[in-house]
Coordinates of N, CA and C in Angstrom, one line a residue:
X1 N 45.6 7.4 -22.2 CA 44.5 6.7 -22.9 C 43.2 7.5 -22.8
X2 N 42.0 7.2 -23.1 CA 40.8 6.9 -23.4 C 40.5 7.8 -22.0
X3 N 40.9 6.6 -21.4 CA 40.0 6.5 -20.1 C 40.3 8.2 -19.0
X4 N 41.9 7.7 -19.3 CA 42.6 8.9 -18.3 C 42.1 10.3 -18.7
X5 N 41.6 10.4 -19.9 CA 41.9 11.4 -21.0 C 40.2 12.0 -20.0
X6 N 39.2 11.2 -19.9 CA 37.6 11.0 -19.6 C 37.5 11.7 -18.3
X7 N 38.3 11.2 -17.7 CA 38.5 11.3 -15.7 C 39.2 12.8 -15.6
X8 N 40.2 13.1 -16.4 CA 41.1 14.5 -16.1 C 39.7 15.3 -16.5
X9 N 39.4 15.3 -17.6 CA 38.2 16.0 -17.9 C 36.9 16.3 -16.9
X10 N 36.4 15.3 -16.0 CA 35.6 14.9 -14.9 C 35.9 16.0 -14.0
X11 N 37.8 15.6 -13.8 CA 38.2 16.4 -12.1 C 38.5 17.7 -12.3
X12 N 38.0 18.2 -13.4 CA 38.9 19.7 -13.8 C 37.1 20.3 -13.6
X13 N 36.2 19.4 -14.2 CA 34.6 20.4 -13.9 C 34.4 20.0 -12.5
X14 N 34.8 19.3 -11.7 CA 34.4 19.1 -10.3 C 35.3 19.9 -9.6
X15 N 36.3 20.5 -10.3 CA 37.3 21.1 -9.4 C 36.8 22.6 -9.8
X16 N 36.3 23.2 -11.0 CA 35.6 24.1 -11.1 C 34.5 24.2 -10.1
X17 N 33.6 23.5 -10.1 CA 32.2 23.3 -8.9 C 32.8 23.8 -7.9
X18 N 33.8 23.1 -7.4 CA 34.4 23.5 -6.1 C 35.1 24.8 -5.9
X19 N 35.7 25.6 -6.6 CA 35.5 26.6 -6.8 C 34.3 27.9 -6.8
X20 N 33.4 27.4 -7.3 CA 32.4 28.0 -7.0 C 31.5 27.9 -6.1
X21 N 31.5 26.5 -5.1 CA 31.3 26.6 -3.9 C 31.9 27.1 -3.0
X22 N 33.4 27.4 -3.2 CA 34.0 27.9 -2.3 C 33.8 29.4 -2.1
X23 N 33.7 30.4 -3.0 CA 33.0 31.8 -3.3 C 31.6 32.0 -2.6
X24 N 31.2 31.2 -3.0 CA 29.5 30.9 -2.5 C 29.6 30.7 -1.0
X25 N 30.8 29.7 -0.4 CA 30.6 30.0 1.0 C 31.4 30.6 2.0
X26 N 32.2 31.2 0.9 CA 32.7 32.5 2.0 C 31.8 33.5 1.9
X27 N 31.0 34.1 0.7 CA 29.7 35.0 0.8 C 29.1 35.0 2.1
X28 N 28.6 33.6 1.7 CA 27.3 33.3 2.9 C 28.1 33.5 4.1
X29 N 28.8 33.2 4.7 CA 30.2 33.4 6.3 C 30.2 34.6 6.2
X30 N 30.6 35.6 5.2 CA 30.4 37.4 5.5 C 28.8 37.7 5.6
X31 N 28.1 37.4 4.9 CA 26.9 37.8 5.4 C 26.0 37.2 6.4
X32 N 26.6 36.2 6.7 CA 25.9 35.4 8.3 C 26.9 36.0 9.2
X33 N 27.9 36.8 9.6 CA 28.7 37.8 10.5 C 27.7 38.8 10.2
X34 N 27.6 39.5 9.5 CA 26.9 40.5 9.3 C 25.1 40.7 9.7
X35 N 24.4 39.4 9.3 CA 23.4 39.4 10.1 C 23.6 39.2 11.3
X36 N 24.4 38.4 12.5 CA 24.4 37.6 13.6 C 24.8 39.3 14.4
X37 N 25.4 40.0 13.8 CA 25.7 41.5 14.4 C 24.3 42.5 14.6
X38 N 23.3 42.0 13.4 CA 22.6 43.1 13.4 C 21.6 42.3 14.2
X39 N 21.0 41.1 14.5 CA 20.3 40.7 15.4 C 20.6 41.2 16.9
X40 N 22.3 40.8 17.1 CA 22.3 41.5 18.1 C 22.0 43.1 18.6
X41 N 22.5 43.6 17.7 CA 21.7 45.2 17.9 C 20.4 45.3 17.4
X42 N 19.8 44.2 17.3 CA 18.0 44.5 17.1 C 17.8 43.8 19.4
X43 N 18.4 43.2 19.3 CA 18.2 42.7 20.8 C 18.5 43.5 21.4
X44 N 18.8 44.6 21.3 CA 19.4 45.7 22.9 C 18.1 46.6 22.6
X45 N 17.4 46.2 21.4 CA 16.4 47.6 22.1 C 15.1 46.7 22.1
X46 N 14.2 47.2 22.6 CA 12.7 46.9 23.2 C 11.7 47.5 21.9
X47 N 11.7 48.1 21.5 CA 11.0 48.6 20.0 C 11.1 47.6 18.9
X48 N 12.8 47.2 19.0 CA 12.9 46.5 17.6 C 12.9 45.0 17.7
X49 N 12.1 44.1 19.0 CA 12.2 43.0 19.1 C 11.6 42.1 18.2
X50 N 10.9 42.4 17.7 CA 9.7 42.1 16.5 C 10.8 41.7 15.2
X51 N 11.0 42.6 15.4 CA 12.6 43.1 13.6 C 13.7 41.7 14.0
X52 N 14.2 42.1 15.3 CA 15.4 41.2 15.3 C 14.4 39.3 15.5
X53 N 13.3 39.3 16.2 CA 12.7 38.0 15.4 C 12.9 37.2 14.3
X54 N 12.4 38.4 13.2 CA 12.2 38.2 12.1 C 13.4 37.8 11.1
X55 N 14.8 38.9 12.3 CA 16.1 38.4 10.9 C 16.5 37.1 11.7
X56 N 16.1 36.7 12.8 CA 16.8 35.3 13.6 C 16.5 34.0 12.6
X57 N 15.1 34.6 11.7 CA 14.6 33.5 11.5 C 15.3 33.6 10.0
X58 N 15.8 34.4 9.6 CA 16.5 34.2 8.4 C 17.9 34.3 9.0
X59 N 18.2 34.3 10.1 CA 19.8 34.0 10.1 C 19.9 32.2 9.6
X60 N 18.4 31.8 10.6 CA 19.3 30.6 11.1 C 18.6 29.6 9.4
X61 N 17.6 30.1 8.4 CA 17.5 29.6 7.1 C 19.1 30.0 6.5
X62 N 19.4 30.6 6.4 CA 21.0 30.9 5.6 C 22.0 30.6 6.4
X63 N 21.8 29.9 7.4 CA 23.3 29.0 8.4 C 22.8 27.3 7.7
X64 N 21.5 27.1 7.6 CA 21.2 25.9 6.7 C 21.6 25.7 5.6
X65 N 21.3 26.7 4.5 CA 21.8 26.9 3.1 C 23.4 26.6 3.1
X66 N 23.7 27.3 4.4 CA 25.5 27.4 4.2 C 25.9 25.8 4.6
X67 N 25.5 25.5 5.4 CA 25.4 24.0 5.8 C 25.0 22.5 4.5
X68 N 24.4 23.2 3.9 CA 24.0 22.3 2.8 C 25.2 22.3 1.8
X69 N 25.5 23.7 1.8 CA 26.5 23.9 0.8 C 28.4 23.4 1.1
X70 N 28.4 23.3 2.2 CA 29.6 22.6 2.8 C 29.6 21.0 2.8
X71 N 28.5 20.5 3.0 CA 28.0 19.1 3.0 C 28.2 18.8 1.0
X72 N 27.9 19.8 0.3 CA 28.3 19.4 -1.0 C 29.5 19.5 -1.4
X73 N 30.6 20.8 -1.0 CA 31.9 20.7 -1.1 C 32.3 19.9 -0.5
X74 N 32.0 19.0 0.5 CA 33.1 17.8 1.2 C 32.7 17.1 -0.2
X75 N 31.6 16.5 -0.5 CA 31.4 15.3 -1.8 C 32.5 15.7 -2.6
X76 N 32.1 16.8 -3.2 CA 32.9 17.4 -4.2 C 34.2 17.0 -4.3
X77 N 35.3 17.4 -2.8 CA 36.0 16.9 -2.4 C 36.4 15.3 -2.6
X78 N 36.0 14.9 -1.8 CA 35.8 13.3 -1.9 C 35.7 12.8 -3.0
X79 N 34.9 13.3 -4.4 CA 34.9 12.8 -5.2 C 36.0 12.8 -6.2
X80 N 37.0 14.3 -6.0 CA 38.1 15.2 -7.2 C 39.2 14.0 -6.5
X81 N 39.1 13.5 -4.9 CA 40.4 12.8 -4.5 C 40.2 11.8 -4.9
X82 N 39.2 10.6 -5.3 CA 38.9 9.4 -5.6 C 39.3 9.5 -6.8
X83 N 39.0 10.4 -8.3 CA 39.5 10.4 -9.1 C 41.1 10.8 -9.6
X84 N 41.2 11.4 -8.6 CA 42.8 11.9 -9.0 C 43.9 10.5 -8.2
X85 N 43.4 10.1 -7.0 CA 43.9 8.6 -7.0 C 44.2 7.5 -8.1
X86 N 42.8 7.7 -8.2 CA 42.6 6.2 -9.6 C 43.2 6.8 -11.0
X87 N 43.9 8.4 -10.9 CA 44.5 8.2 -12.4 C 46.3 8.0 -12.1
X88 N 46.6 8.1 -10.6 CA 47.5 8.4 -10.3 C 47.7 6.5 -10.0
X89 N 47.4 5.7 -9.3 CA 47.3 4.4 -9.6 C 46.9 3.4 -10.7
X90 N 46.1 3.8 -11.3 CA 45.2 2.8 -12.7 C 44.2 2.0 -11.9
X91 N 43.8 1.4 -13.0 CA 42.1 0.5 -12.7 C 43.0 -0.6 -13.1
X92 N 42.1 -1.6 -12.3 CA 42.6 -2.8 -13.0 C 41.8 -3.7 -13.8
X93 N 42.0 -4.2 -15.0 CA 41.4 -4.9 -15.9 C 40.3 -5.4 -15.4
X94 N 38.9 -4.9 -16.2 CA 37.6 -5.6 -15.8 C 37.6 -6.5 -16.2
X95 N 36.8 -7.3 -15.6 CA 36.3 -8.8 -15.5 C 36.0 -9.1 -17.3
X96 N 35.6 -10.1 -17.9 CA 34.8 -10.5 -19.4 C 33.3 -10.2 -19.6
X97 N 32.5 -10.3 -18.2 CA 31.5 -10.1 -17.9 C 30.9 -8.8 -17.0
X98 N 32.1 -7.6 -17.3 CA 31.6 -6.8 -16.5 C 30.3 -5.7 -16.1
X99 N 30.5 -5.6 -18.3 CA 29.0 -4.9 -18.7 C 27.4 -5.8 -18.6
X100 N 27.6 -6.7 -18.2 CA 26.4 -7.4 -17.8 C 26.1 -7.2 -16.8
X101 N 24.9 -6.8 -16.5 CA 24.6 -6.7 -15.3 C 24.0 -7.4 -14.7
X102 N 23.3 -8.7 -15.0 CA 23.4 -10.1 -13.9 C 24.2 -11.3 -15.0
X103 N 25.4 -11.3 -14.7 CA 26.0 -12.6 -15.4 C 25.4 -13.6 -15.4
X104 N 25.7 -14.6 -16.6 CA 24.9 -16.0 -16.4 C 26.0 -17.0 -16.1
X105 N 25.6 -17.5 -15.5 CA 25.9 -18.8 -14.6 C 25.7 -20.0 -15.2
X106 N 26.4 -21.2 -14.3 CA 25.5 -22.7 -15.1 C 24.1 -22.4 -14.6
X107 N 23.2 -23.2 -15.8 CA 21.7 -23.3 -15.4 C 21.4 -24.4 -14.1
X108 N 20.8 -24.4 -13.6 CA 20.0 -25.2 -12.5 C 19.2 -26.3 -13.0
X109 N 19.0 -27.4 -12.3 CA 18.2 -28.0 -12.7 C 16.8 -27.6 -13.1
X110 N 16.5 -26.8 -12.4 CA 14.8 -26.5 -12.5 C 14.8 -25.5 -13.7
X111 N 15.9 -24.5 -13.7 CA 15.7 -23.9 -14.7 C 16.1 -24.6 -16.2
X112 N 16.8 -25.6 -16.4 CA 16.7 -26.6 -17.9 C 15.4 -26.8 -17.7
X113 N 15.0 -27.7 -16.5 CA 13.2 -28.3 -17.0 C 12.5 -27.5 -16.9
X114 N 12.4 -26.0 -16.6 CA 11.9 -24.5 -17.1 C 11.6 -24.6 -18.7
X115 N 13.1 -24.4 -19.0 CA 13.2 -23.9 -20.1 C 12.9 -25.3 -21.2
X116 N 13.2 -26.4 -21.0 CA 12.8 -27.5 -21.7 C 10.9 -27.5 -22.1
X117 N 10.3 -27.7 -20.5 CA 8.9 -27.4 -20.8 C 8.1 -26.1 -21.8
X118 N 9.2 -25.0 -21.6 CA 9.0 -23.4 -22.6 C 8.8 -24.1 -24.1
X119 N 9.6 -24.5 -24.6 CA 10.1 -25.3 -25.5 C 9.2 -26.8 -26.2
X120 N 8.8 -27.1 -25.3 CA 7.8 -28.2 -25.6 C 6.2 -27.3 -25.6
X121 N 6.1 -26.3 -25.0 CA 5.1 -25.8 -25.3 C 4.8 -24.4 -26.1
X122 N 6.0 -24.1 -27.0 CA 6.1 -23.6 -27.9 C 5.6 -24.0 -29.0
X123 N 6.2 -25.7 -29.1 CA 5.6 -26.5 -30.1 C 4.7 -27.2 -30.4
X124 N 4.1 -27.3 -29.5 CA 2.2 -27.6 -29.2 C 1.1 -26.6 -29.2
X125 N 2.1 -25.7 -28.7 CA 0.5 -24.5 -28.5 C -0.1 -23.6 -29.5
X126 N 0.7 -23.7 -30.4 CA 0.1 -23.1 -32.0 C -0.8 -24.1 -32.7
X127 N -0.7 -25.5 -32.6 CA -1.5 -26.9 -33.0 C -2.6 -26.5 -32.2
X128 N -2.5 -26.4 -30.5 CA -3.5 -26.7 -29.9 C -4.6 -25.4 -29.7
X129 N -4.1 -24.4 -30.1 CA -4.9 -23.1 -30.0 C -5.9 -23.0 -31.2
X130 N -5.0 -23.7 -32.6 CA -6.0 -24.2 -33.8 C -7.2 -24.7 -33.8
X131 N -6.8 -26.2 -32.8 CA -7.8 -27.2 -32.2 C -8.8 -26.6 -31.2
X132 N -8.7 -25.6 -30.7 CA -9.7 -25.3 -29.7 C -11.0 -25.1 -30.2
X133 N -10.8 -24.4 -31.4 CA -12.6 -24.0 -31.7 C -13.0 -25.2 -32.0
X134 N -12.4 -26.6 -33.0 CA -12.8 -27.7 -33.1 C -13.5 -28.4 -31.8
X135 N -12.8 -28.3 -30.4 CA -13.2 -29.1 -29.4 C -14.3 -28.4 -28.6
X136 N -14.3 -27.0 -28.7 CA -15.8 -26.3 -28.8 C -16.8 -26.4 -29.3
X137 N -16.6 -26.4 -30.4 CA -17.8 -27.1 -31.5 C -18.5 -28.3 -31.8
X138 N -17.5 -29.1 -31.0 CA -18.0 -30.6 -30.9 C -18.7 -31.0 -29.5
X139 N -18.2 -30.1 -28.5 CA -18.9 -30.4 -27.4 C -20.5 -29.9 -27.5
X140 N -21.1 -29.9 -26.4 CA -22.3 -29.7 -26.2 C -22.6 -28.1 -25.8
X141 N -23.7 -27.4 -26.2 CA -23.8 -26.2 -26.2 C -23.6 -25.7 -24.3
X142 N -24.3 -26.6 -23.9 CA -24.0 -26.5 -22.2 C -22.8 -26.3 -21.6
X143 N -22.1 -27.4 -22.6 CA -20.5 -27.5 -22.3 C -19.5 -26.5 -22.9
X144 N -20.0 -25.2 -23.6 CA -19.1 -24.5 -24.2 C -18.2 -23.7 -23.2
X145 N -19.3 -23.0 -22.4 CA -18.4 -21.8 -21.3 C -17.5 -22.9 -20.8
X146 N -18.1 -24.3 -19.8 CA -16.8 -24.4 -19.4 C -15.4 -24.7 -20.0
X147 N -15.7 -25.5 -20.6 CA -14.5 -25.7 -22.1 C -13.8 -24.5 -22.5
X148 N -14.4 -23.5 -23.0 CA -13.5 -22.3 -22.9 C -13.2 -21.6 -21.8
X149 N -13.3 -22.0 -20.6 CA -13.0 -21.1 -19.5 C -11.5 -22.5 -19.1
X150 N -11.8 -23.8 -19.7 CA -10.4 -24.4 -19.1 C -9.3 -24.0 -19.7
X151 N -10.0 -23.8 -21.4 CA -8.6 -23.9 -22.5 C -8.0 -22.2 -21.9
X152 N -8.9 -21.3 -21.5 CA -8.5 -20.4 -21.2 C -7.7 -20.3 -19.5
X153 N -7.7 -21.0 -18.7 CA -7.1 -21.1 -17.5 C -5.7 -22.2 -18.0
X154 N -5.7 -22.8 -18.9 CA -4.8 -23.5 -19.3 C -3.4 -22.8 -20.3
X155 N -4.1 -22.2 -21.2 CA -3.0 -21.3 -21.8 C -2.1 -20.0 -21.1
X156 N -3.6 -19.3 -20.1 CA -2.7 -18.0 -19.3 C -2.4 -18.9 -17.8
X157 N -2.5 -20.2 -17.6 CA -1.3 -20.8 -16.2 C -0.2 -20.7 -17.2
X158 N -0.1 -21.5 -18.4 CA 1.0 -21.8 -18.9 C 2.1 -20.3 -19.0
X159 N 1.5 -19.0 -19.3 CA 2.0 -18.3 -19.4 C 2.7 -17.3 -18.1
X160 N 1.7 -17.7 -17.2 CA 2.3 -17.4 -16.0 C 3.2 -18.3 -15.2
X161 N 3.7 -19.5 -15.6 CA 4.2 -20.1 -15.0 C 5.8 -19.5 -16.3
X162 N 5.3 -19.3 -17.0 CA 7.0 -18.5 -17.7 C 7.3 -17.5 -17.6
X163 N 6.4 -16.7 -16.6 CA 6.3 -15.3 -16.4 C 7.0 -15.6 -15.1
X164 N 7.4 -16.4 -14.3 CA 7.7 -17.1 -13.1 C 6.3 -16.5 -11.9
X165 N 5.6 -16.2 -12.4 CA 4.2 -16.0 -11.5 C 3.2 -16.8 -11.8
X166 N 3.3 -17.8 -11.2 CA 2.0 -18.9 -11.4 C 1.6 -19.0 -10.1
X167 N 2.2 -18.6 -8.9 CA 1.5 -18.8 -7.8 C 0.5 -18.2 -7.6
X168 N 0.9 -16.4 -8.3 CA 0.2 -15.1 -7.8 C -1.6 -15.5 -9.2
X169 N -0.7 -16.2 -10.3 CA -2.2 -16.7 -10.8 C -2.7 -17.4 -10.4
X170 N -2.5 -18.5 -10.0 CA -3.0 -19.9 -9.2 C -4.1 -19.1 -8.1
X171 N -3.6 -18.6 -7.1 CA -4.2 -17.8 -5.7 C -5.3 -17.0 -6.9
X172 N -5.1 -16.0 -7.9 CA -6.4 -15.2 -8.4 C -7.2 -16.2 -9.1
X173 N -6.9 -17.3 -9.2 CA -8.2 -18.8 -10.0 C -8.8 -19.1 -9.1
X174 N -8.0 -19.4 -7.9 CA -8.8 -20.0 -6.8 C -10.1 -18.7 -6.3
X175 N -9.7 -17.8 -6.1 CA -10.5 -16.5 -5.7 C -11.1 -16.4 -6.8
X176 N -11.1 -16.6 -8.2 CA -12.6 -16.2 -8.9 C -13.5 -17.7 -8.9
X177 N -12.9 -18.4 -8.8 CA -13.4 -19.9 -8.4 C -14.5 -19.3 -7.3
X178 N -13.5 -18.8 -6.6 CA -14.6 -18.8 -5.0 C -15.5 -17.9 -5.4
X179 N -15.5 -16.5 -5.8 CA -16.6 -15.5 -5.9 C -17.7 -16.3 -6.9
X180 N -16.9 -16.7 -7.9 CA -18.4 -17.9 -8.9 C -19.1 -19.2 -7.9
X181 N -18.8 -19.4 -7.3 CA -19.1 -20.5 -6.5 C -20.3 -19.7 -5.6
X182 N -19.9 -18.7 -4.7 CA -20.8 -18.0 -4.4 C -22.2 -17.0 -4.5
X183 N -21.6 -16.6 -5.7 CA -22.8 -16.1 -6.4 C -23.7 -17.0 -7.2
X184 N -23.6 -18.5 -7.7 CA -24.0 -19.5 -7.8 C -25.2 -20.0 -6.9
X185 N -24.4 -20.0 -5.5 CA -25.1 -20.7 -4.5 C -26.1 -19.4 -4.3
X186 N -25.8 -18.4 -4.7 CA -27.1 -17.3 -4.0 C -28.5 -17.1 -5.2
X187 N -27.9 -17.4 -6.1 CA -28.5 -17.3 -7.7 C -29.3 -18.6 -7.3
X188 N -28.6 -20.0 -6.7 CA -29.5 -21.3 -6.7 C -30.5 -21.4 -5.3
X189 N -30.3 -20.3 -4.3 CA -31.1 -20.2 -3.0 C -32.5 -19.1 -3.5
X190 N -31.8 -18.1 -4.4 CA -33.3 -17.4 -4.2 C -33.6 -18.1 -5.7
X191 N -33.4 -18.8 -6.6 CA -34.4 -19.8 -7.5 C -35.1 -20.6 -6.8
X192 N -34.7 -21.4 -5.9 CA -35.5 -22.5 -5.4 C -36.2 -22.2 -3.7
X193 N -35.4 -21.5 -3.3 CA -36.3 -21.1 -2.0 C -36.1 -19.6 -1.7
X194 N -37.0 -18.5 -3.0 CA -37.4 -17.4 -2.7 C -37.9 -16.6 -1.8
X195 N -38.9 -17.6 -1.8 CA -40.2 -17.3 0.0 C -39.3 -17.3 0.7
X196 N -37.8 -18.3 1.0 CA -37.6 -17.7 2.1 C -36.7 -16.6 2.7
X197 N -35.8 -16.1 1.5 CA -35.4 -15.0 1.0 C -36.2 -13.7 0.8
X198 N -37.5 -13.9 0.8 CA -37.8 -12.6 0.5 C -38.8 -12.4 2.0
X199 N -38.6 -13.8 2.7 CA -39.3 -13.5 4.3 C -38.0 -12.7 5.3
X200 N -37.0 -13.2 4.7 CA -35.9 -12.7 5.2 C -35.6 -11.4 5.2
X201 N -36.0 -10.7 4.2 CA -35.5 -9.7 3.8 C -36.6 -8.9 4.8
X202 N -37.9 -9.0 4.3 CA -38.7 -8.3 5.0 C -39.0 -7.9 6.5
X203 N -38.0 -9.4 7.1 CA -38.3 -9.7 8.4 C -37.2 -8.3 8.8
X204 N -35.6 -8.3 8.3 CA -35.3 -7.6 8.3 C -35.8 -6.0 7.8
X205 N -36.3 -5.9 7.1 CA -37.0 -4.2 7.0 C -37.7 -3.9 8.2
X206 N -38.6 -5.1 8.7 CA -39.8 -4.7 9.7 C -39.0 -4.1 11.1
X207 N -37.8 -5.4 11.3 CA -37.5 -5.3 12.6 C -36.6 -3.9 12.5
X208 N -35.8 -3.3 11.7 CA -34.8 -2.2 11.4 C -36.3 -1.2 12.0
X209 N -37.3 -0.9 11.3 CA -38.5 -0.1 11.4 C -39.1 0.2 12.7
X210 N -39.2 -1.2 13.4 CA -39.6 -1.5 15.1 C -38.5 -0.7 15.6
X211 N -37.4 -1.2 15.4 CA -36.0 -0.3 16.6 C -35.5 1.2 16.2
X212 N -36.6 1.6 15.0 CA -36.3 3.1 14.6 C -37.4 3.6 15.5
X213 N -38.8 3.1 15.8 CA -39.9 3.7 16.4 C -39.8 3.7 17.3
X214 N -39.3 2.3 18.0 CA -39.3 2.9 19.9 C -38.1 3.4 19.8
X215 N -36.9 3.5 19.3 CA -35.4 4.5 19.4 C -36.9 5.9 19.5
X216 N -37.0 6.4 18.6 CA -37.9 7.6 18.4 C -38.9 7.8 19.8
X217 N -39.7 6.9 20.0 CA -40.2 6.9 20.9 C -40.1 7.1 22.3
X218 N -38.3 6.7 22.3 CA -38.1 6.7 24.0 C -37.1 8.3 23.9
X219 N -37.4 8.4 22.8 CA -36.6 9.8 23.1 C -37.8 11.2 23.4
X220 N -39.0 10.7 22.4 CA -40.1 11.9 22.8 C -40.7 11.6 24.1
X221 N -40.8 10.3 24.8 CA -41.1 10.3 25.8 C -40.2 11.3 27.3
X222 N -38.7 11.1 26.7 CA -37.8 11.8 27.5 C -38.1 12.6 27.0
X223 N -38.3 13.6 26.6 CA -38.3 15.1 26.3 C -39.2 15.6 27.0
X224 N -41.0 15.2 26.9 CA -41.6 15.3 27.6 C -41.7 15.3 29.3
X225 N -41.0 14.0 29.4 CA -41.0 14.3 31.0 C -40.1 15.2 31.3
X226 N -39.4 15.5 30.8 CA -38.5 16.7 31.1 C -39.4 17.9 31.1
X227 N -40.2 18.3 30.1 CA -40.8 19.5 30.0 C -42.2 20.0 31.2
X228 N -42.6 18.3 31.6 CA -43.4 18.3 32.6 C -42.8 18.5 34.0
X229 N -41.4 17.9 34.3 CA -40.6 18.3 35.3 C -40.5 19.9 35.5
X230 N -40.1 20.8 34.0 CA -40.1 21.8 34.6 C -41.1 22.8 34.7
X231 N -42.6 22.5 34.4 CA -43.2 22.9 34.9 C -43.4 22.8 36.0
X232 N -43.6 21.4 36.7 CA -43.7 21.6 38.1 C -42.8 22.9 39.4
X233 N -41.9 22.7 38.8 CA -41.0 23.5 39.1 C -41.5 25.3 38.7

């Protein structure tokens, strides 16, 4: 059949490969004899120590290469006998579901009320995304940002909760919650108690200024007595 027809074709180019690794590593076996000979006669003399160094370090790069290449003829191997088994035995009939690669199962409870909720908010959210500018427009100009910032935390939860990531958006709401909340309270401390914000600040510049001078200070005064010590001397 088909299949047998696929795999003989497979074992005949893997059996080629293997062939040409086999060439390839008897090469490299004549010429790693052939170097391992001439290191040694670079080692009996004292002039050519430098030389036979230099080929040790290409013996032992081309004993790797050859190593690499035996490590691919075993696969090679390994892989021509696994196929020539399985034409010599057969496969046995795949599953109905085999080309799938995650089969479906019964659904779960949570995933019907998933997919129910998907479904009910398919069919509201095109009505309700209509209605938003209406409920914008009617509210109060004060009340716009937040109104658009719920309809907007309300449509991308919904969407992240079908994305199965509502947690990872839930945790980034609460965190810009918190950075707005913050910058708030620092926006509402230097509106209403500036003076004491800007005593703060200063108090800080002066005192950084004080511990730069005497830092400075205790160091020219060391220098000095040092220079006075070696005069005495």
């Amino acid at each position: 059949d088909e299949f047998a027809a696929l795999l003989g074709e497979l074992v005949q180019a893997v059996e080629r490969e293997l062939a040409e690794l086999d060439a390839a590593i008897a090469e490299d076996r004549t010429a790693l004899r052939g170097l391992r000979a001439g290191v040694r006669s670079l080692d009996a003399h004292e002039y050519a120590r430098r030389l036979a160094r230099a080929r040790r370090v290409e013996l032992v790069e081309r004993e790797a290469s050859l190593n690499e290449r035996i490590v691919a003829r075993t696969r090679l191997a390994e892989e021509r006998a696994s196929h020539l088994d399985t034409l010599s035995r057969g496969l046995a009939p795949e599953p109905p579901q085999a080309h799938i690669a995650k089969p479906h199962g019964p659904r779960s409870v949570e995933q019907r009320r998933r997919a129910s909720f998907l479904r009910l908010w398919a069919a509201v959210s095109t009505p309700l995304l209509l209605a938003s500018p209406i409920i914008v427009l009617l509210a109060s100009p004060l009340a716009w940002i937040p109104t658009i910032g719920v309809l907007a935390v309300m449509f991308l939860g919904v969407e992240a909760f079908a994305r199965h990531s509502f947690l990872s958006f839930l945790a980034s709401v609460l965190m810009l919650a918190g950075v707005a909340a913050v910058v708030v309270a620092i926006v509402f401390l230097l509106s209403n108690y500036w003076q004491i914000a800007v005593s703060a600040i200063l108090g800080a510049a002066a005192l950084a200024l004080l511990i730069g001078n005497l830092t400075d200070f205790r160091h020219r005064w060391q220098e000095g007595a040092a220079i006075g010590e070696e005069k005495d001397r």
